[in-house]
Amino acid sequence: MLDPVTLAVLKGRLEQIADEMDATLYRSAFNPIIAEAHDACHGMYDAQTGATLIQGKSGLPVFVGAMAFAVKAAMRVAAERGGMADGDVWLFNDPYEGGTHANDFKLVRPVFREGRLFCFLASAAHWHDVGGAVPGNYNPAATECWQEAVQIPPVRIVRAGDLDLDVLAILKANTRLPDSLWGDLNGQLAALDLGARRLDGLLDEYGDAIVLESLGTLRERARRLMRDHIARLPDGEYAFEDMLDNDGVLDEPLRIVLRLRIAGDRLSLNFSGTSPACAGPVNISRATAIAACYVALKHLFPDVPANAGVLDAVDVELPDGLLISADRPRPVGGYTETILRMIDVIFCAMAQAAPERAMAQAYGTINALSIAGHRSDAARAGQRWVMFSFFGGGHGGHSDGDGLSHGNAPISTATIPPLEILEAAYPVRFTQWALRPDSAGDGRYRGGLGAIYEIELLEESAEAFVFGERGRSAPKGIAGGGPAALNVFRYLRDGVWREPPMSSKMLGIQLRRGDRVRLETPGGGGYGPPDDRAREARDHDRRMGYVSDGLKERSA
């Protein structure tokens, strides 16, 4: 049995390997969504089951949860094609096998020791553009997966150390930005190379058996700690439901329904009341849904080690045919909006059992925005450009204080790309980037504030596409807290401000030089009764301009 000091050292060393892989990709990727926003992750996975063993601290947690399914898919396909060899790397973006959506390319590399498979290292990263009908691939009107992006099944991109140029040619032919794709792929391959070298060094130092024992002990520790936390919660069933505005195709709300059941040291998450799979791209695959549950539970129980043991005491009930258990060819490109709503309902159901652990709902949408066109200046005439970015908002209030203002979505540790980077890379100018007054939910602890972003086009012409949520159903408070403001998207064309017919989703917005798009993002919901908020806190909010005269009354 490992002594506690050795276990702590090995845990830190293993996590450092994943952290170094993250840092390598961030520093070498070409596209700002990886390099600046850190929309990527790396982890270590079990050789027999593909289960999560270790994740980096700066990568997206939802990727790490979904990557276990990606590793299993690579294992299955490799077994059908003669197995894996040392130096192989498998690549794919199939969201039904590996989770999330087609922009997120997964690379899986086996690590061998003296001819025996020790574990897998895996990398996931959001590539800037991978074909499809909409630049940047957030197509709010897609009705099948092929309208969203090119579909790549698990294939060997590196065979025994040699890059497969045929596969690379197919990838580069299916993007509007081949240089960006090539740079991002190289960054991921370099990160996996580094991870393999670091892991070999650690195994040489401590021995394979000791490191394997530590990995098993860490999973068992997560399992025991999770069961202990659940056992301390009051037994019972707690229900909550929330809505998506629409699916981008039919303007009808969609329900995410949860029955959370606590019985002794086991927790059940039953989503069977959720709306059926829909026509538009807010469906998600089963792998993505389970990854969303993993992320929510890690928020609620942050001291539990981040590995597959988190889910060992949890039953996730996902009947076939739901919005959150969709199969090919249902479109899944807007997965971010749906997993955010899953996290929302888990938080709100848990707040009924243990409000001190839960947070009120965050702003609940990444507001995926792409603006694309061709350069008109003489030096770059006709060159394609695609600006894709996501945007922030307020987080929910909680038992320890007010929510975070202008944060990123709780599915990730990504950052919002700096406006200086976006302005330097693309022909746009931000005419406003500010906190949004009166956007937070009231409460003993108010939610964090949302933001206002206004972007002016500097090129002759371009098209804009937006994929958002919370335009009709505001983020909710818990424990008596109030709701936040709704999400608002507008665009200025021909001197007139306009709004999308479906509130938060629209494609093909024609812009000319000087036209603008404007996002006003929600804040977070409030925590606790508004009458309990301290007077000095309200005075501070008014002085800072967070509220105009006390928080405006909200309705969901």
Short mmCIF file of N, CA, C and O in Angstrom, two decimals, residues 325-400:
data_model
loop_
_atom_site.label_atom_id
_atom_site.label_comp_id
_atom_site.label_asym_id
_atom_site.label_seq_id
_atom_site.Cartn_x
_atom_site.Cartn_y
_atom_site.Cartn_z
N SER A 325 -29.90 12.46 -25.62
CA SER A 325 -29.35 11.14 -25.93
C SER A 325 -29.51 10.87 -27.42
O SER A 325 -29.90 9.78 -27.84
N ALA A 326 -29.22 11.88 -28.22
CA ALA A 326 -29.50 11.83 -29.65
C ALA A 326 -28.45 11.00 -30.40
O ALA A 326 -27.29 10.90 -29.98
N ASP A 327 -28.88 10.42 -31.51
CA ASP A 327 -28.00 9.63 -32.36
C ASP A 327 -27.86 10.31 -33.73
O ASP A 327 -28.65 11.20 -34.09
N ARG A 328 -26.86 9.87 -34.48
CA ARG A 328 -26.68 10.33 -35.85
C ARG A 328 -27.95 10.05 -36.64
O ARG A 328 -28.55 8.98 -36.45
N PRO A 329 -28.42 10.94 -37.52
CA PRO A 329 -27.76 12.17 -37.96
C PRO A 329 -28.31 13.45 -37.30
O PRO A 329 -28.18 14.53 -37.88
N ARG A 330 -28.92 13.34 -36.12
CA ARG A 330 -29.42 14.53 -35.45
C ARG A 330 -28.28 15.54 -35.28
O ARG A 330 -27.18 15.18 -34.85
N PRO A 331 -28.52 16.81 -35.60
CA PRO A 331 -27.45 17.81 -35.46
C PRO A 331 -27.16 18.11 -33.99
O PRO A 331 -28.08 18.18 -33.17
N VAL A 332 -25.88 18.29 -33.66
CA VAL A 332 -25.47 18.49 -32.26
C VAL A 332 -24.51 19.67 -32.12
O VAL A 332 -23.86 19.82 -31.08
N GLY A 333 -24.44 20.53 -33.14
CA GLY A 333 -23.43 21.59 -33.13
C GLY A 333 -23.57 22.59 -32.00
O GLY A 333 -22.60 23.20 -31.56
N GLY A 334 -24.79 22.80 -31.49
CA GLY A 334 -25.00 23.74 -30.39
C GLY A 334 -24.99 23.08 -29.03
O GLY A 334 -25.70 23.52 -28.12
N TYR A 335 -24.17 22.05 -28.87
CA TYR A 335 -24.18 21.25 -27.64
C TYR A 335 -23.94 22.09 -26.39
O TYR A 335 -24.42 21.75 -25.31
N THR A 336 -23.17 23.17 -26.52
CA THR A 336 -22.84 23.98 -25.35
C THR A 336 -24.09 24.49 -24.64
O THR A 336 -24.16 24.53 -23.41
N GLU A 337 -25.09 24.91 -25.41
CA GLU A 337 -26.29 25.49 -24.83
C GLU A 337 -27.07 24.45 -24.02
O GLU A 337 -27.61 24.75 -22.95
N THR A 338 -27.08 23.23 -24.50
CA THR A 338 -27.86 22.18 -23.84
C THR A 338 -27.16 21.66 -22.59
O THR A 338 -27.81 21.42 -21.56
N ILE A 339 -25.85 21.49 -22.64
CA ILE A 339 -25.17 21.02 -21.43
C ILE A 339 -25.18 22.09 -20.34
O ILE A 339 -25.23 21.77 -19.15
N LEU A 340 -25.19 23.35 -20.74
CA LEU A 340 -25.33 24.41 -19.72
C LEU A 340 -26.68 24.30 -19.02
O LEU A 340 -26.79 24.51 -17.80
N ARG A 341 -27.73 23.95 -19.77
CA ARG A 341 -29.04 23.81 -19.14
C ARG A 341 -29.09 22.56 -18.27
O ARG A 341 -29.74 22.54 -17.22
N MET A 342 -28.39 21.50 -18.66
CA MET A 342 -28.30 20.33 -17.80
C MET A 342 -27.63 20.68 -16.47
O MET A 342 -28.08 20.26 -15.40
N ILE A 343 -26.55 21.43 -16.54
CA ILE A 343 -25.87 21.85 -15.31
C ILE A 343 -26.79 22.72 -14.47
O ILE A 343 -26.85 22.59 -13.23
N ASP A 344 -27.55 23.60 -15.12
CA ASP A 344 -28.50 24.45 -14.40
C ASP A 344 -29.50 23.63 -13.59
O ASP A 344 -29.78 23.93 -12.43
N VAL A 345 -30.07 22.61 -14.22
CA VAL A 345 -31.11 21.85 -13.50
C VAL A 345 -30.50 21.00 -12.39
O VAL A 345 -31.14 20.78 -11.35
N ILE A 346 -29.28 20.53 -12.58
CA ILE A 346 -28.61 19.78 -11.50
C ILE A 346 -28.35 20.70 -10.31
O ILE A 346 -28.61 20.33 -9.16
N PHE A 347 -27.85 21.90 -10.57
CA PHE A 347 -27.63 22.85 -9.49
C PHE A 347 -28.92 23.16 -8.73
O PHE A 347 -28.97 23.17 -7.50
N CYS A 348 -30.00 23.42 -9.49
CA CYS A 348 -31.25 23.84 -8.85
C CYS A 348 -31.92 22.69 -8.11
O CYS A 348 -32.56 22.91 -7.07
N ALA A 349 -31.81 21.47 -8.61
CA ALA A 349 -32.35 20.33 -7.88
C ALA A 349 -31.53 20.09 -6.61
O ALA A 349 -32.09 19.84 -5.53
N MET A 350 -30.22 20.17 -6.71
CA MET A 350 -29.38 19.98 -5.53
C MET A 350 -29.61 21.08 -4.50
O MET A 350 -29.49 20.84 -3.28
N ALA A 351 -29.95 22.29 -4.96
CA ALA A 351 -30.21 23.39 -4.02
C ALA A 351 -31.38 23.08 -3.09
O ALA A 351 -31.45 23.62 -1.98
N GLN A 352 -32.30 22.23 -3.53
CA GLN A 352 -33.42 21.85 -2.66
C GLN A 352 -32.96 20.92 -1.53
O GLN A 352 -33.55 20.91 -0.46
N ALA A 353 -31.91 20.15 -1.78
CA ALA A 353 -31.39 19.25 -0.76
C ALA A 353 -30.29 19.89 0.08
O ALA A 353 -30.23 19.68 1.30
N ALA A 354 -29.43 20.67 -0.56
CA ALA A 354 -28.27 21.26 0.13
C ALA A 354 -27.95 22.61 -0.50
O ALA A 354 -27.00 22.72 -1.28
N PRO A 355 -28.72 23.66 -0.18
CA PRO A 355 -28.49 24.96 -0.82
C PRO A 355 -27.10 25.52 -0.57
O PRO A 355 -26.60 26.31 -1.37
N GLU A 356 -26.46 25.11 0.51
CA GLU A 356 -25.13 25.62 0.81
C GLU A 356 -24.08 25.11 -0.19
O GLU A 356 -23.00 25.70 -0.34
N ARG A 357 -24.39 24.01 -0.89
CA ARG A 357 -23.46 23.47 -1.88
C ARG A 357 -23.68 24.03 -3.28
O ARG A 357 -22.76 24.06 -4.09
N ALA A 358 -24.90 24.44 -3.56
CA ALA A 358 -25.26 24.79 -4.93
C ALA A 358 -25.01 26.27 -5.23
O ALA A 358 -24.87 27.11 -4.34
N MET A 359 -24.96 26.57 -6.51
CA MET A 359 -24.89 27.94 -7.01
C MET A 359 -26.17 28.24 -7.78
O MET A 359 -26.74 27.33 -8.37
N ALA A 360 -26.61 29.50 -7.74
CA ALA A 360 -27.71 29.88 -8.62
C ALA A 360 -27.25 29.75 -10.07
O ALA A 360 -26.05 29.64 -10.36
N GLN A 361 -28.20 29.78 -10.99
CA GLN A 361 -27.85 29.57 -12.39
C GLN A 361 -26.95 30.68 -12.93
O GLN A 361 -27.15 31.86 -12.64
N ALA A 362 -25.97 30.28 -13.71
CA ALA A 362 -25.13 31.24 -14.43
C ALA A 362 -25.86 31.70 -15.69
O ALA A 362 -26.99 31.31 -15.95
N TYR A 363 -25.18 32.52 -16.48
CA TYR A 363 -25.84 33.17 -17.62
C TYR A 363 -26.33 32.23 -18.69
O TYR A 363 -27.23 32.56 -19.46
N GLY A 364 -25.77 31.03 -18.80
CA GLY A 364 -26.41 29.95 -19.51
C GLY A 364 -26.33 29.93 -21.02
O GLY A 364 -27.11 29.25 -21.67
N THR A 365 -25.37 30.63 -21.62
CA THR A 365 -25.19 30.58 -23.07
C THR A 365 -23.79 31.07 -23.41
O THR A 365 -23.30 32.01 -22.78
N ILE A 366 -23.15 30.45 -24.40
CA ILE A 366 -21.83 30.97 -24.80
C ILE A 366 -21.96 32.04 -25.88
O ILE A 366 -20.98 32.68 -26.22
N ASN A 367 -23.18 32.24 -26.43
CA ASN A 367 -23.37 33.23 -27.49
C ASN A 367 -22.32 33.07 -28.59
O ASN A 367 -21.56 34.00 -28.91
N ALA A 368 -22.27 31.90 -29.19
CA ALA A 368 -21.30 31.64 -30.25
C ALA A 368 -21.58 32.57 -31.44
O ALA A 368 -22.66 32.54 -32.02
N LEU A 369 -20.61 33.39 -31.77
CA LEU A 369 -20.77 34.39 -32.83
C LEU A 369 -19.65 34.22 -33.84
O LEU A 369 -18.47 34.16 -33.48
N SER A 370 -20.02 34.13 -35.10
CA SER A 370 -19.00 34.14 -36.15
C SER A 370 -19.34 35.23 -37.16
O SER A 370 -20.50 35.47 -37.48
N ILE A 371 -18.29 35.91 -37.61
CA ILE A 371 -18.39 36.92 -38.66
C ILE A 371 -17.35 36.53 -39.70
O ILE A 371 -16.19 36.29 -39.35
N ALA A 372 -17.75 36.43 -40.96
CA ALA A 372 -16.84 35.89 -41.97
C ALA A 372 -16.99 36.66 -43.28
O ALA A 372 -18.06 37.16 -43.61
N GLY A 373 -15.90 36.71 -44.01
CA GLY A 373 -15.92 37.39 -45.31
C GLY A 373 -14.60 37.20 -46.03
O GLY A 373 -13.81 36.30 -45.73
N HIS A 374 -14.34 38.10 -46.99
CA HIS A 374 -13.09 38.08 -47.76
C HIS A 374 -12.42 39.45 -47.64
O HIS A 374 -13.09 40.48 -47.60
N ARG A 375 -11.10 39.44 -47.62
CA ARG A 375 -10.34 40.69 -47.52
C ARG A 375 -10.45 41.46 -48.84
O ARG A 375 -10.49 40.87 -49.92
N SER A 376 -10.48 42.78 -48.71
CA SER A 376 -10.58 43.62 -49.91
C SER A 376 -9.35 44.47 -50.15
O SER A 376 -9.21 45.07 -51.22
N ASP A 377 -8.41 44.54 -49.18
CA ASP A 377 -7.21 45.35 -49.39
C ASP A 377 -6.31 44.69 -50.41
O ASP A 377 -6.34 43.47 -50.62
N ALA A 378 -5.45 45.48 -51.06
CA ALA A 378 -4.65 45.01 -52.19
C ALA A 378 -3.72 43.87 -51.79
O ALA A 378 -3.52 42.91 -52.55
N ALA A 379 -3.16 43.96 -50.59
CA ALA A 379 -2.17 42.95 -50.17
C ALA A 379 -2.80 41.59 -49.94
O ALA A 379 -2.13 40.56 -50.12
N ARG A 380 -4.08 41.56 -49.55
CA ARG A 380 -4.72 40.28 -49.21
C ARG A 380 -6.04 40.10 -49.94
O ARG A 380 -6.94 39.41 -49.44
N ALA A 381 -6.21 40.67 -51.08
CA ALA A 381 -7.48 40.66 -51.80
C ALA A 381 -8.00 39.23 -52.00
O ALA A 381 -7.27 38.36 -52.49
N GLY A 382 -9.24 39.00 -51.57
CA GLY A 382 -9.88 37.71 -51.73
C GLY A 382 -9.57 36.71 -50.64
O GLY A 382 -10.17 35.63 -50.62
N GLN A 383 -8.66 37.03 -49.73
CA GLN A 383 -8.30 36.07 -48.67
C GLN A 383 -9.48 35.87 -47.72
O GLN A 383 -10.12 36.81 -47.28
N ARG A 384 -9.75 34.60 -47.39
CA ARG A 384 -10.86 34.25 -46.52
C ARG A 384 -10.51 34.56 -45.07
O ARG A 384 -9.39 34.32 -44.62
N TRP A 385 -11.48 35.13 -44.33
CA TRP A 385 -11.28 35.30 -42.89
C TRP A 385 -12.55 34.87 -42.16
O TRP A 385 -13.66 35.02 -42.66
N VAL A 386 -12.37 34.28 -41.00
CA VAL A 386 -13.48 33.81 -40.17
C VAL A 386 -13.17 34.17 -38.72
O VAL A 386 -12.22 33.64 -38.15
N MET A 387 -13.93 35.07 -38.16
CA MET A 387 -13.81 35.36 -36.74
C MET A 387 -14.88 34.56 -36.00
O MET A 387 -16.07 34.75 -36.22
N PHE A 388 -14.44 33.66 -35.14
CA PHE A 388 -15.37 32.94 -34.28
C PHE A 388 -14.97 33.20 -32.84
O PHE A 388 -13.80 33.14 -32.49
N SER A 389 -15.96 33.46 -32.01
CA SER A 389 -15.65 33.64 -30.59
C SER A 389 -16.89 33.33 -29.76
O SER A 389 -18.01 33.29 -30.27
N PHE A 390 -16.66 33.10 -28.47
CA PHE A 390 -17.76 33.00 -27.51
C PHE A 390 -17.58 34.11 -26.49
O PHE A 390 -16.52 34.73 -26.38
N PHE A 391 -18.63 34.36 -25.71
CA PHE A 391 -18.66 35.55 -24.87
C PHE A 391 -19.18 35.20 -23.48
O PHE A 391 -19.83 34.18 -23.28
N GLY A 392 -18.89 36.07 -22.53
CA GLY A 392 -19.14 35.78 -21.13
C GLY A 392 -20.40 36.38 -20.57
O GLY A 392 -21.17 37.08 -21.25
N GLY A 393 -20.62 36.13 -19.29
CA GLY A 393 -21.77 36.67 -18.58
C GLY A 393 -21.59 36.45 -17.09
O GLY A 393 -20.50 36.11 -16.62
N GLY A 394 -22.65 36.63 -16.32
CA GLY A 394 -22.57 36.54 -14.87
C GLY A 394 -22.79 35.12 -14.36
O GLY A 394 -23.55 34.34 -14.94
N HIS A 395 -22.11 34.80 -13.25
CA HIS A 395 -22.33 33.52 -12.57
C HIS A 395 -23.31 33.73 -11.42
O HIS A 395 -23.54 34.85 -10.96
N GLY A 396 -23.87 32.64 -10.93
CA GLY A 396 -24.89 32.72 -9.91
C GLY A 396 -24.33 33.04 -8.53
O GLY A 396 -23.19 32.71 -8.20
N GLY A 397 -25.18 33.70 -7.71
CA GLY A 397 -24.84 33.88 -6.32
C GLY A 397 -24.80 32.54 -5.60
O GLY A 397 -25.36 31.55 -6.05
N HIS A 398 -24.14 32.51 -4.44
CA HIS A 398 -23.97 31.26 -3.69
C HIS A 398 -23.87 31.57 -2.21
O HIS A 398 -23.88 32.76 -1.81
N SER A 399 -23.76 30.57 -1.40
CA SER A 399 -23.83 30.78 0.06
C SER A 399 -22.66 31.56 0.61
O SER A 399 -22.73 32.07 1.74
N ASP A 400 -21.58 31.69 -0.16
CA ASP A 400 -20.41 32.43 0.31
C ASP A 400 -20.34 33.86 -0.23
O ASP A 400 -19.44 34.61 0.15
#
